[in-house]
XYZ file of C-alpha atoms in Angstrom:
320
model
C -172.780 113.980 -52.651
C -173.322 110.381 -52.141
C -171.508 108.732 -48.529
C -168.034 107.833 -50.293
C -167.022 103.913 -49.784
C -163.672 102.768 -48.679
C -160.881 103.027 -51.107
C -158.749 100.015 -51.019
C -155.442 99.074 -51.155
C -154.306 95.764 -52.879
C -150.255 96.593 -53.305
C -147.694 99.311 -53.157
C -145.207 99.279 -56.707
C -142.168 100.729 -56.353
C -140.584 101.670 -59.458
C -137.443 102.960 -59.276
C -138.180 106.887 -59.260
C -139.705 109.746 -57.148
C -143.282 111.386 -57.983
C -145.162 109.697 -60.624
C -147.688 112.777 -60.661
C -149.775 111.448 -63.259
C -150.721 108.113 -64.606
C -152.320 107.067 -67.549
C -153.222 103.307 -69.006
C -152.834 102.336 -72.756
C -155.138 99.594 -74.723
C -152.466 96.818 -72.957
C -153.408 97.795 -69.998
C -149.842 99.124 -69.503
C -149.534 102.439 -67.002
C -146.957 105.224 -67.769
C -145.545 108.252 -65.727
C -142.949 110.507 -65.133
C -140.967 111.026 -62.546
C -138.943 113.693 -60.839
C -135.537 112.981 -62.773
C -137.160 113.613 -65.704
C -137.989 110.299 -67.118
C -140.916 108.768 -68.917
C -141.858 105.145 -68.016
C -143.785 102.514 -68.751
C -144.973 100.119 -66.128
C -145.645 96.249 -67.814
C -147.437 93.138 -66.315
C -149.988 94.893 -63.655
C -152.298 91.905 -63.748
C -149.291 90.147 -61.809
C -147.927 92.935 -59.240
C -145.536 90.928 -57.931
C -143.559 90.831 -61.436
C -143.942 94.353 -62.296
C -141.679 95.425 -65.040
C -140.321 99.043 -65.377
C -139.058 100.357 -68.874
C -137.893 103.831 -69.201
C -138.966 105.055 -72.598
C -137.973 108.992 -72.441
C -136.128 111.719 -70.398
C -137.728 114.847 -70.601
C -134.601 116.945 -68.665
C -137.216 118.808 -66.929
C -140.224 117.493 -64.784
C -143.097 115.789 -66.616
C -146.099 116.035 -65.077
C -149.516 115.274 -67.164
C -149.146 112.801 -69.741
C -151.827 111.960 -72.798
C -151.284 109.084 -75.580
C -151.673 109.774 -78.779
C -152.830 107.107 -81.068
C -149.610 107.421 -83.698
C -147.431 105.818 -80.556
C -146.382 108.949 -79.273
C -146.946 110.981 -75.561
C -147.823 114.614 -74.876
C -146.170 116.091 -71.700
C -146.999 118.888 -69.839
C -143.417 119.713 -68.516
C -143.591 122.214 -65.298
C -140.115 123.343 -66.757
C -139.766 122.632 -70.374
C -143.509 123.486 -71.361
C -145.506 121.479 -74.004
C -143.708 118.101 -75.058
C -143.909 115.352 -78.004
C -142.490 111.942 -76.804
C -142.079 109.347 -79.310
C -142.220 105.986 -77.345
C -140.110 103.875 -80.001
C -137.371 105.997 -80.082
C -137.761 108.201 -77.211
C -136.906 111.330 -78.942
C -138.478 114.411 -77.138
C -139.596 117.424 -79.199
C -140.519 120.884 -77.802
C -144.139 121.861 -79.333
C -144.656 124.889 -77.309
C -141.926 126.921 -74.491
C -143.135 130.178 -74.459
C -146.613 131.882 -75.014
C -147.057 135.612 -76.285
C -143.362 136.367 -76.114
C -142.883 134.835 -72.705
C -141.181 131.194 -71.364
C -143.633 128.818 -70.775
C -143.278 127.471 -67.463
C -145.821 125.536 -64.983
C -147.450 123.197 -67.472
C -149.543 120.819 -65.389
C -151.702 118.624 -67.767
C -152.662 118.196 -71.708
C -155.005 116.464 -73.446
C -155.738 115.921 -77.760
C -158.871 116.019 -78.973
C -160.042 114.494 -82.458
C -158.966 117.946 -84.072
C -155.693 117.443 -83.665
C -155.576 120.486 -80.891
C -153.791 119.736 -77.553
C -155.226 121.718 -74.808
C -153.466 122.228 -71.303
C -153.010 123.764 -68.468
C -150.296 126.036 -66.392
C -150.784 126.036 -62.859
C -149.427 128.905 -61.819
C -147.726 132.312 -63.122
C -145.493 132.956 -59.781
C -144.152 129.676 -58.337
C -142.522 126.951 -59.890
C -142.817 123.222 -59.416
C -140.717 123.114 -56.342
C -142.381 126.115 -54.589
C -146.112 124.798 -55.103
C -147.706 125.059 -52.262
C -146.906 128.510 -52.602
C -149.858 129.122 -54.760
C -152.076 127.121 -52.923
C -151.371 129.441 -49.783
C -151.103 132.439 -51.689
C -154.465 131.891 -53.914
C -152.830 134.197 -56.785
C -155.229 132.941 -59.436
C -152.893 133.079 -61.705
C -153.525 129.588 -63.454
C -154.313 129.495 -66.944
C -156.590 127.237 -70.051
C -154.153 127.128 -73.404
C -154.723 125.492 -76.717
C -151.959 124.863 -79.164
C -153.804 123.784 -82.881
C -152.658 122.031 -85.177
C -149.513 123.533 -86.950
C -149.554 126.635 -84.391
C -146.124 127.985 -83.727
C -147.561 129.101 -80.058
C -150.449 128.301 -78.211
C -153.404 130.556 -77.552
C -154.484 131.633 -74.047
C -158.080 130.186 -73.414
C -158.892 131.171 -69.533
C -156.908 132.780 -67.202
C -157.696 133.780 -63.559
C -158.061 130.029 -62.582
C -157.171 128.506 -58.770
C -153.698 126.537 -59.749
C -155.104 124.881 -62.841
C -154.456 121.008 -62.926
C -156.410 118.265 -64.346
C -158.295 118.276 -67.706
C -160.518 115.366 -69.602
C -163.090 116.054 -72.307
C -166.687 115.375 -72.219
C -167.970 112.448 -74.338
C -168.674 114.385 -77.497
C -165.731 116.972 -76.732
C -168.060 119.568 -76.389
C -166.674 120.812 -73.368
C -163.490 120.423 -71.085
C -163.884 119.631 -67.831
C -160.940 121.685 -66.040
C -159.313 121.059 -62.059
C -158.858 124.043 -59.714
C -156.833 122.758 -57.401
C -156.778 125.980 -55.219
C -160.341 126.521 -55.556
C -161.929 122.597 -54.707
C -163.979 122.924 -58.095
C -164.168 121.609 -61.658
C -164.843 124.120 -64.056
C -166.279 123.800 -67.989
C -164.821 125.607 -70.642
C -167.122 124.698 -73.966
C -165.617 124.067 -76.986
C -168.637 124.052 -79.183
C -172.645 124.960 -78.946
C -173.915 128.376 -78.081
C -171.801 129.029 -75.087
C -168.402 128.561 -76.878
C -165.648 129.936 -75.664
C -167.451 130.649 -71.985
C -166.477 128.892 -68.534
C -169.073 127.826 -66.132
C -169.081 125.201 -63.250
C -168.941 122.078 -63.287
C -168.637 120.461 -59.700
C -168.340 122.705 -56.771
C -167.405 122.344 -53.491
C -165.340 118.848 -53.461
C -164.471 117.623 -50.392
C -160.599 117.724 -51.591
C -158.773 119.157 -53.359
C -158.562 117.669 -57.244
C -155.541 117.095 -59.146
C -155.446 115.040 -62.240
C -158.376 113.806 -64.255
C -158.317 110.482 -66.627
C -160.738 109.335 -68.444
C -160.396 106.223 -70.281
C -162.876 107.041 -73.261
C -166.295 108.719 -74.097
C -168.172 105.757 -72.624
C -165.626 106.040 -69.307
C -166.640 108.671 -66.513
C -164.169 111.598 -65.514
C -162.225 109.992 -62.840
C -160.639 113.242 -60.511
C -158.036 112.312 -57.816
C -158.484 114.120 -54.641
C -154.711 114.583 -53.581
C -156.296 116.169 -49.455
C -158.407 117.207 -47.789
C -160.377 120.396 -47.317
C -158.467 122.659 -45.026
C -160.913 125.398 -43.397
C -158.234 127.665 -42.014
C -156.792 127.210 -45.594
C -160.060 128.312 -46.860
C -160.325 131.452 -44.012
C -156.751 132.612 -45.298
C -157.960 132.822 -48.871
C -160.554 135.362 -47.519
C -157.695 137.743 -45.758
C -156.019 140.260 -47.957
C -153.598 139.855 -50.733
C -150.455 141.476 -48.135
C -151.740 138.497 -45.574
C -151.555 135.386 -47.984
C -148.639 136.546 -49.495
C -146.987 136.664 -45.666
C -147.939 133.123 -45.377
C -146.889 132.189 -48.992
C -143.494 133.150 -47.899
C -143.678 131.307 -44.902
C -145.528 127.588 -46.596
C -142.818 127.569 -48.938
C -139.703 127.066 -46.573
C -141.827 124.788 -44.133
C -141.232 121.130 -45.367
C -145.081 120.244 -46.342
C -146.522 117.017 -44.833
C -149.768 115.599 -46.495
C -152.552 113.900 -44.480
C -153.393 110.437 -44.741
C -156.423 111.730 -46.664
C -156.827 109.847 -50.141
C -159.555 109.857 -52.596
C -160.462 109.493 -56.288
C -164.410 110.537 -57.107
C -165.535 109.756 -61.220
C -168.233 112.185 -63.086
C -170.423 111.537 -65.543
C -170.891 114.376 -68.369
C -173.780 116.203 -66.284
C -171.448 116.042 -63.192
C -173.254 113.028 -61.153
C -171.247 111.358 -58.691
C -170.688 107.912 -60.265
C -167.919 107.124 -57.713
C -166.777 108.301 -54.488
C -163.950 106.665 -52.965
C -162.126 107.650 -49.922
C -159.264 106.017 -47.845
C -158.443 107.871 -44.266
C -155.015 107.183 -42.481
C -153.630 106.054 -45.804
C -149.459 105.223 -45.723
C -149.885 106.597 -49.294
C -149.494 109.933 -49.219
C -150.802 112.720 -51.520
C -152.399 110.993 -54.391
C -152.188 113.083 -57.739
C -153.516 110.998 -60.524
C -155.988 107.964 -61.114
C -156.399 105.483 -63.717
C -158.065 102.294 -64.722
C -155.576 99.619 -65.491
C -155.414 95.466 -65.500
C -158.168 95.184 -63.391
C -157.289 97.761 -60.780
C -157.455 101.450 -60.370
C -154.071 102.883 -60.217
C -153.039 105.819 -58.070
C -149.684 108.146 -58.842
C -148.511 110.475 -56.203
C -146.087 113.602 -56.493
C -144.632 112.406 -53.634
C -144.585 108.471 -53.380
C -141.226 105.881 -55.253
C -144.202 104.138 -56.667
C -147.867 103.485 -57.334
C -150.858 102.243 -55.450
C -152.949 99.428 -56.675
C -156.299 99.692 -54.977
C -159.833 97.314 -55.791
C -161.376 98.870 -58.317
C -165.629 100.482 -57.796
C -168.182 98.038 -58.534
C -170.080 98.911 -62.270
C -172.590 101.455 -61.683
């Protein structure tokens, strides 16, 4: 991969909450999130950080974590604890679309996006530890994260892939022929096509990241597939994964009463449709911590952390 340049930050916006996982920007250059208390909001007037204003438009009474706009004014949420979510931002009525999948709840929902069908497609990141007990997974390596799609006027979604490395981020290709899918657990994007001769089939995408991805945004087909790199590569992480399934499972138990501390290791990388590097941004001994999510918004590119009471503004790449 191409030597990454600095990734730099203009301002820190609080905004009244813990964890905005993901971010996402509308047309007006607006930026919504959710946040660990459940609510859904909308962050107004980016181009002037100073006079920031914060709207809450929803409350989810679960944890939202990926977000997608839908063009009728309304928000999908992938809810860690409620499932698959409807938002409608001018009333802020919440509706549950999907909370359980072949008989069973639906927990661990981790991102969504719509395509032109009218299908949502998203991901649960794990089948053994909840939102709170993450990490748990990523020590563990269970490979328990799964690809569902929920079509239009489906009672219950349909499982897609399963056997993925905590499954996070998704954004479509261009032409939606494929999804491009985030293994956190794994450092890879994978492709799942959606159409073409190889429908239905996973393959790689980009291997061997040098973090570990979380969200992907992409603004729209003529956009790349912006990835935020929430660490770093771990090796002993990596040498654990090899050990046997009584091993990680030891450590599992161990990781998830330890109180985690993320590095000062940042980064956001952006894909073209072939899986070029088209950016590679990196920011080392970074006082924001654990970035989850990236967008484009108001002239800069916006980071959201699990972690962090607000988001990072940060000079956006020059045009490629």
């Amino acid at each position: 991969m191409d030597r990454p340049s600095a990734l730099l930050a203009r301002q820190y916006v609080a905004i009244g909450g813990v964890g905005p996982e993901d971010v996402v920007a509308d047309a007006r250059g607006r930026v919504l999130t959710g946040v660990e208390d459940g609510r859904i909001l909308r962050l107004d007037g980016l181009i002037d950080p100073e006079a920031v204003r914060v709207e809450t438009l929803a409350d989810t009474g679960g944890r939202p974590l990926g977000l997608e706009l839908l063009p009728d004014n309304a928000l999908l949420v992938a809810d860690a604890e409620r499932g698959l979510l409807r938002v409608d931002l001018g009333n802020g009525s919440v509706r549950v679309l999907a909370d359980s999948v072949a008989g069973e709840p639906l927990w661990g929902c981790s991102n969504v996006v719509a395509l032109s069908d009218g299908s949502a497609y998203f991901t649960v990141f794990s089948l053994r530890y909840p939102i709170e007990r993450w990490i748990g997974d990523i020590v563990e390596h269970t490979g328990t994260g799964r690809l569902l799609r929920l079509a239009p006027g489906a009672d219950s979604p349909e499982v897609l892939l399963d056997g993925l490395q905590f499954a996070n981020g998704l954004a479509p290709s261009a032409d939606e022929s494929f999804l491009a899918v985030a293994e956190t657990g794994a450092r890879r994007l994978t492709r799942y096509w959606l159409t073409g001769p190889k429908a239905g089939h996973s393959e790689s995408f980009v291997d061997d990241l040098p973090g570990m991805p979380d969200n992907l945004w992409r603004a729209g087909p003529e956009g790349p597939i912006w990835v935020a790199l929430a660490g770093p590569r771990v090796a002993p992480l990596e040498l654990l994964h090899r050990a046997s399934p009584a091993v990680r499972q030891a450590a599992a138990r161990v990781a998830v009463r330890v109180p985690f501390r993320p590095t000062g290791m940042i980064g956001a990388m952006a894909f073209d449709d072939d899986g070029a590097v088209v950016h590679h941004l990196v920011a080392h001994g970074s006082a924001y911590r654990m970035a989850t999510s990236v967008c484009e918004a108001a002239g800069h590119l916006v980071l959201g952390s699990v972690r962090e009471r607000g988001i990072a503004l940060c000079e956006p790449p020059a045009p490629k």
